[in-house]
Amino acid sequence: MPQNTKKSSIDSSPNPLESIIFGPVRSRRFGLSLGVDLSPSHKQCNFDCVYCELHKAGPMDSMEVVLPPQAVIQAIKQALQVHRAIDVLSFTATGEPTLYPHLYEVITAVTPFLPQGTKSLILSNGSNLVAQKHALNAFDMVKFSLDAVVPSAFKKVDRPSKSLDIAQILQGIREFASSYKGELIAEVLLVQGHNDTQENLYAIAEFLRQIPISRVDLGSIDRPSAYAVKPLSNERLQEMAEIFSGLPLMLPSRVSSKNQDSQDDLAQNPPAKSSPRSKETLLKLIATRPIACDEAAQIFSPQELAQLQTLIAQGAVIIKQQGGNKFYTAKH
Ligand code: SF4
């Protein structure tokens, strides 16, 4: 990928460790996961997906605010000294982690410090796999999104940067998959009226059958999203699943967000830390990622829950319904 030549700056948070590292959180599929956010202070992504749980933001081709790699490496090493019993170290971003230009430097520097039995994982939108293949080859697991193969559906659901072309992205996934030695997982997220046509689904399934894939996660929206879009029902997802016959498909089993397992529960649910987060930090967290009401009790300390009530009383945080769940969201 093009190396970023724009300004290099560290997150404005007074504690980079707190903003870069989150968790560990429990994931049904990956176990106990410690998260790394490579863009903790800004949304930086080359997509602007209609279902994004972050705020709307125009897509960018490269990160404009880049964490110094040594700060990321140091934060990860410190966190690994504290959290020795994790199953997975998960790289994400408020945006797209493969846009981080120092990914190779970071993953190769921290891999020797992973506790025995701990795997590395990256959660990507799939647009940049070839450009970052040297870095991605160093990960034990790569999970990528593939919401569309039909070009019109791709533009409608993922709202990509003008420089991106779905044919090139597919070629990139194919090329990367052909030599990657780790576990490759695909995620397909369907949005009503955007990418749920049979034509698109058959094309996705056909594409995935041609590459060595360990698992395909098929799902729909279950959190408040950047745009006003509708999810598919679980019944409809079940019907769609037949199109993916022959593939190692997993459907969401959840009816409540307590069972959530996907990028969300790795990236969206930082648990309570040993010292309570400030009201401002909580507001920033919720503004970035809506938190399910029934998860708040698990991930926030009593002091933080009290702060949350104050934010609600002040009107800074409101409760929104999405599907069968309620979420704390920031009032923009
Ligand atoms: S959902 Fe992921 S890929 Fe899509 S805009 Fe949000 S951060 Fe980017």
Coordinates of C-alpha atoms and ligand atoms in Angstrom, one line a residue:
M1 CA 0.0 0.0 0.0
P2 CA 1.2 3.6 -0.5
Q3 CA 3.2 4.7 2.4
N4 CA 1.7 7.6 4.2
T5 CA 3.6 10.8 3.8
K6 CA 1.2 13.0 5.7
K7 CA 1.6 14.1 9.3
S8 CA 2.5 11.6 11.9
S9 CA 1.0 12.1 15.3
I10 CA 0.0 10.2 18.3
D11 CA -3.5 10.1 19.6
S12 CA -4.4 13.2 21.7
S13 CA -5.5 11.0 24.6
P14 CA -3.3 11.5 27.6
N15 CA -2.9 7.8 27.9
P16 CA -2.1 6.1 24.5
L17 CA -2.1 2.7 26.2
E18 CA -5.7 3.2 27.2
S19 CA -6.8 4.4 23.7
I20 CA -4.8 1.9 21.6
I21 CA -5.5 -1.2 23.7
F22 CA -9.0 -2.4 24.7
G23 CA -10.2 -5.5 26.4
P24 CA -9.7 -8.3 26.9
V25 CA -13.3 -9.3 25.9
R26 CA -14.8 -12.7 25.6
S27 CA -15.6 -13.9 22.1
R28 CA -17.6 -17.0 21.4
R29 CA -15.5 -17.8 18.3
F30 CA -12.1 -16.5 19.2
G31 CA -12.0 -16.9 23.0
L32 CA -10.5 -14.2 25.2
S33 CA -9.4 -11.3 22.9
L34 CA -7.2 -8.3 23.6
G35 CA -7.9 -5.6 21.1
V36 CA -5.6 -3.1 19.4
D37 CA -7.1 0.0 17.7
L38 CA -4.7 1.4 15.1
S39 CA -6.7 4.6 14.7
P40 CA -8.2 5.3 18.1
S41 CA -8.9 9.0 17.8
H42 CA -10.3 9.3 14.2
K43 CA -12.4 7.3 11.9
Q44 CA -10.1 6.5 9.0
C45 CA -11.5 4.2 6.4
N46 CA -11.6 3.8 2.6
F47 CA -15.2 2.7 2.9
D48 CA -18.2 4.5 4.3
C49 CA -20.5 1.5 4.8
V50 CA -24.2 2.2 5.3
Y51 CA -24.2 -0.1 8.2
C52 CA -21.0 1.3 9.9
E53 CA -21.4 1.6 13.6
L54 CA -19.1 4.6 13.6
H55 CA -20.2 8.0 12.5
K56 CA -20.5 8.8 8.8
A57 CA -17.2 9.9 7.3
G58 CA -16.1 10.3 3.7
P59 CA -13.7 7.5 2.7
M60 CA -10.0 8.2 2.5
D61 CA -7.3 6.2 0.6
S62 CA -4.7 6.5 3.3
M63 CA -4.6 7.4 7.0
E64 CA -4.1 11.1 7.7
V65 CA -3.4 10.7 11.3
V66 CA -0.8 7.9 11.9
L67 CA 0.2 6.6 15.3
P68 CA 4.0 6.2 15.6
P69 CA 4.7 2.5 15.4
Q70 CA 6.9 2.6 18.5
A71 CA 3.9 3.9 20.5
V72 CA 1.8 1.0 19.3
I73 CA 4.5 -1.6 19.9
Q74 CA 5.1 -0.3 23.4
A75 CA 1.4 -0.2 24.2
I76 CA 0.9 -3.8 23.0
K77 CA 4.0 -5.1 24.8
Q78 CA 2.9 -3.4 28.1
A79 CA -0.6 -4.8 27.7
L80 CA 0.8 -8.3 27.0
Q81 CA 2.7 -8.2 30.2
V82 CA -0.6 -7.6 32.1
H83 CA -2.8 -10.0 30.1
R84 CA -1.0 -13.3 29.8
A85 CA -4.0 -15.6 29.5
I86 CA -5.5 -14.3 26.3
D87 CA -6.4 -16.5 23.3
V88 CA -6.1 -13.8 20.6
L89 CA -4.6 -10.4 20.0
S90 CA -7.0 -8.7 17.6
F91 CA -6.0 -5.8 15.4
T92 CA -8.8 -3.4 14.4
A93 CA -9.2 0.3 13.9
T94 CA -11.7 3.0 14.2
G95 CA -11.8 2.5 10.4
E96 CA -9.7 0.1 8.4
P97 CA -6.6 -1.4 10.1
T98 CA -4.8 -2.3 6.8
L99 CA -4.5 1.5 6.0
Y100 CA -2.1 1.7 8.9
P101 CA 1.3 2.1 7.0
H102 CA 3.4 0.5 9.8
L103 CA 1.4 -2.7 10.1
Y104 CA 4.3 -4.9 9.2
E105 CA 6.7 -3.3 11.6
V106 CA 4.2 -3.6 14.4
I107 CA 3.0 -7.2 13.9
T108 CA 6.6 -8.5 13.4
A109 CA 7.8 -6.6 16.5
V110 CA 5.0 -7.9 18.8
T111 CA 4.6 -11.5 17.6
P112 CA 7.6 -12.8 19.6
F113 CA 6.0 -11.4 22.7
L114 CA 2.7 -13.2 22.3
P115 CA 2.1 -15.6 25.2
Q116 CA 2.3 -19.2 24.2
G117 CA -0.9 -20.3 22.5
T118 CA -2.1 -16.8 21.8
K119 CA -2.9 -16.1 18.1
S120 CA -2.9 -12.9 16.2
L121 CA -6.0 -11.8 14.3
I122 CA -6.8 -8.8 12.0
L123 CA -10.3 -7.6 11.1
S124 CA -10.2 -6.0 7.7
N125 CA -12.7 -4.7 5.1
G126 CA -10.8 -6.8 2.5
S127 CA -9.9 -3.9 0.2
N128 CA -6.2 -3.9 0.8
L129 CA -5.1 -7.5 1.3
V130 CA -2.5 -7.6 -1.4
A131 CA -0.9 -4.2 -0.7
Q132 CA -0.5 -5.4 2.9
K133 CA 0.3 -9.0 2.3
H134 CA 3.7 -9.0 4.0
A135 CA 2.1 -7.8 7.2
L136 CA -1.0 -9.9 6.9
N137 CA 1.1 -13.1 6.3
A138 CA 2.5 -12.5 9.8
F139 CA -1.0 -12.9 11.3
D140 CA -2.4 -16.3 12.4
M141 CA -5.9 -15.3 11.3
V142 CA -7.2 -12.8 8.8
K143 CA -10.9 -12.0 8.8
F144 CA -12.1 -9.9 5.8
S145 CA -15.5 -8.5 4.8
L146 CA -17.1 -9.2 1.4
D147 CA -20.5 -7.6 1.2
A148 CA -20.8 -7.5 -2.6
V149 CA -19.4 -8.8 -5.8
V150 CA -21.9 -7.0 -8.0
P151 CA -20.4 -3.5 -8.6
S152 CA -23.7 -1.6 -8.0
A153 CA -24.3 -3.4 -4.7
F154 CA -20.7 -2.8 -3.6
K155 CA -21.1 1.0 -4.2
K156 CA -24.5 1.0 -2.5
V157 CA -23.6 -0.9 0.6
D158 CA -19.9 -0.1 1.2
R159 CA -19.8 3.4 -0.3
P160 CA -16.1 3.0 -1.2
S161 CA -13.5 5.5 -2.1
K162 CA -13.6 6.4 -5.8
S163 CA -10.2 4.8 -6.3
L164 CA -11.6 1.4 -5.4
D165 CA -12.9 -1.1 -7.8
I166 CA -14.6 -4.3 -6.8
A167 CA -13.0 -6.3 -9.6
Q168 CA -9.5 -5.3 -8.3
I169 CA -10.5 -6.0 -4.7
L170 CA -11.7 -9.5 -5.7
Q171 CA -8.5 -10.1 -7.5
G172 CA -6.6 -9.0 -4.5
I173 CA -8.5 -11.3 -2.2
R174 CA -7.9 -14.2 -4.6
E175 CA -4.2 -13.5 -4.9
F176 CA -3.8 -13.1 -1.1
A177 CA -5.7 -16.3 -0.4
S178 CA -3.6 -18.3 -2.8
S179 CA -0.5 -17.9 -0.7
Y180 CA -1.7 -17.1 2.8
K181 CA -0.9 -19.9 5.2
G182 CA -3.1 -18.9 8.2
E183 CA -6.8 -19.1 8.8
L184 CA -8.8 -17.0 6.4
I185 CA -12.3 -16.0 7.4
A186 CA -14.9 -14.1 5.4
E187 CA -17.7 -12.0 6.7
V188 CA -20.8 -11.2 4.6
L189 CA -23.1 -8.5 6.0
L190 CA -26.5 -8.1 4.3
V191 CA -28.5 -4.9 4.4
Q192 CA -32.1 -4.8 3.2
G193 CA -32.4 -3.2 -0.3
H194 CA -28.7 -2.7 -0.7
N195 CA -26.8 -6.0 -1.2
D196 CA -29.4 -8.7 -0.6
T197 CA -30.3 -9.6 -4.1
Q198 CA -30.0 -13.2 -5.2
E199 CA -27.7 -12.1 -8.0
N200 CA -25.3 -10.6 -5.5
L201 CA -25.5 -13.5 -3.1
Y202 CA -24.9 -16.1 -5.7
A203 CA -21.9 -14.1 -7.0
I204 CA -20.4 -13.9 -3.5
A205 CA -20.9 -17.6 -2.8
E206 CA -19.4 -18.5 -6.2
F207 CA -16.4 -16.3 -5.5
L208 CA -15.8 -17.7 -2.0
R209 CA -16.0 -21.3 -3.3
Q210 CA -12.9 -20.5 -5.4
I211 CA -10.6 -19.6 -2.6
P212 CA -9.4 -21.6 0.4
I213 CA -11.6 -20.2 3.2
S214 CA -11.9 -21.5 6.8
R215 CA -15.2 -20.0 7.6
V216 CA -17.9 -17.7 6.2
D217 CA -19.9 -15.6 8.7
L218 CA -23.3 -14.5 7.2
G219 CA -25.1 -11.8 9.2
S220 CA -27.0 -8.5 9.1
I221 CA -27.1 -5.3 11.1
D222 CA -27.7 -5.6 14.8
R223 CA -26.5 -2.2 16.1
P224 CA -27.4 1.4 15.3
S225 CA -25.7 2.3 12.1
A226 CA -24.4 5.4 10.4
Y227 CA -27.2 5.5 7.9
A228 CA -30.9 4.7 8.2
V229 CA -30.9 1.1 6.9
K230 CA -32.8 -2.0 7.8
P231 CA -31.5 -5.5 8.7
L232 CA -32.6 -8.8 7.3
S233 CA -34.6 -11.0 9.6
N234 CA -33.0 -14.2 10.9
E235 CA -35.5 -16.2 8.9
R236 CA -34.4 -14.4 5.7
L237 CA -30.8 -15.1 6.5
Q238 CA -31.6 -18.7 7.0
E239 CA -33.1 -18.8 3.5
M240 CA -30.1 -17.0 2.1
A241 CA -27.8 -19.5 3.7
E242 CA -28.9 -22.1 1.1
I243 CA -27.1 -20.1 -1.5
F244 CA -23.8 -20.7 0.4
S245 CA -24.1 -24.5 0.3
G246 CA -20.8 -26.3 0.4
L247 CA -19.1 -23.4 2.2
P248 CA -18.2 -23.5 6.0
L249 CA -21.0 -21.1 6.8
M250 CA -21.9 -19.7 10.2
L251 CA -25.1 -17.8 10.9
P252 CA -25.7 -15.5 13.9
S253 CA -27.2 -17.6 16.6
R254 CA -27.9 -14.6 18.7
V255 CA -31.3 -13.2 19.6
S256 CA -29.7 -10.9 22.1
S257 CA -26.5 -9.0 21.9
K258 CA -25.2 -11.0 24.9
N259 CA -24.3 -13.8 22.4
Q260 CA -22.7 -11.4 20.0
D261 CA -19.7 -12.7 18.2
S262 CA -18.2 -10.9 15.3
Q263 CA -16.0 -8.0 14.8
D264 CA -18.3 -6.2 17.1
D265 CA -17.5 -8.0 20.3
L266 CA -13.8 -7.8 19.6
A267 CA -13.8 -4.1 18.6
Q268 CA -16.9 -2.5 20.1
N269 CA -17.1 -3.6 23.7
P270 CA -14.1 -2.5 25.8
P271 CA -14.7 -3.8 29.3
A272 CA -14.4 -2.0 32.5
K273 CA -10.8 -1.1 33.3
S274 CA -9.3 -1.2 36.8
S275 CA -9.7 2.6 37.2
P276 CA -13.0 4.0 36.2
R277 CA -13.1 6.0 32.9
S278 CA -14.1 9.6 33.1
K279 CA -17.5 10.9 31.9
E280 CA -15.7 12.5 28.9
T281 CA -14.0 9.2 28.1
L282 CA -17.3 7.3 28.3
L283 CA -19.0 9.8 26.1
K284 CA -16.2 9.6 23.5
L285 CA -16.4 5.8 23.6
I286 CA -20.2 5.7 23.1
A287 CA -20.0 8.4 20.4
T288 CA -17.6 6.2 18.6
R289 CA -19.4 2.9 19.2
P290 CA -22.9 2.4 20.5
I291 CA -23.0 0.1 23.5
A292 CA -25.9 -2.4 24.0
C293 CA -27.8 -1.6 27.2
D294 CA -27.6 -5.2 28.4
E295 CA -23.9 -5.2 27.8
A296 CA -23.2 -2.0 29.7
A297 CA -23.5 -3.8 33.1
Q298 CA -20.9 -6.3 32.0
I299 CA -18.4 -3.9 30.6
F300 CA -18.8 -0.8 32.8
S301 CA -17.9 -0.6 36.5
P302 CA -20.6 0.7 39.0
Q303 CA -18.9 4.1 39.0
E304 CA -19.0 4.2 35.2
L305 CA -22.6 3.2 35.2
A306 CA -23.3 6.1 37.5
Q307 CA -21.5 8.4 35.1
L308 CA -23.5 7.0 32.3
Q309 CA -26.7 7.8 34.1
T310 CA -25.5 11.4 34.5
L311 CA -24.8 11.6 30.7
I312 CA -28.3 10.4 30.1
A313 CA -29.8 12.9 32.5
Q314 CA -27.8 15.6 30.7
G315 CA -29.1 14.5 27.3
A316 CA -25.6 13.7 26.0
V317 CA -26.4 10.0 25.7
I318 CA -29.7 8.6 24.5
I319 CA -31.1 5.1 24.2
K320 CA -31.9 3.8 20.7
Q321 CA -33.7 0.7 19.6
Q322 CA -32.1 -1.5 16.9
G323 CA -33.7 -4.8 16.1
G324 CA -34.4 -6.6 19.4
N325 CA -31.8 -4.6 21.4
K326 CA -31.5 -1.2 22.9
F327 CA -28.2 0.8 22.7
Y328 CA -26.6 3.7 24.4
T329 CA -25.7 6.2 21.7
A330 CA -24.3 9.7 21.8
K331 CA -26.7 12.5 20.8
H332 CA -24.9 14.2 17.9
Ligands
SF4_1 S1 -18.0 -0.8 8.7 FE1 -15.7 -0.9 8.8 S2 -15.2 -0.9 6.6 FE2 -17.2 0.0 6.7 S3 -17.0 2.2 7.0 FE3 -17.1 1.3 9.0 S4 -15.0 1.0 9.6 FE4 -15.0 1.2 7.4

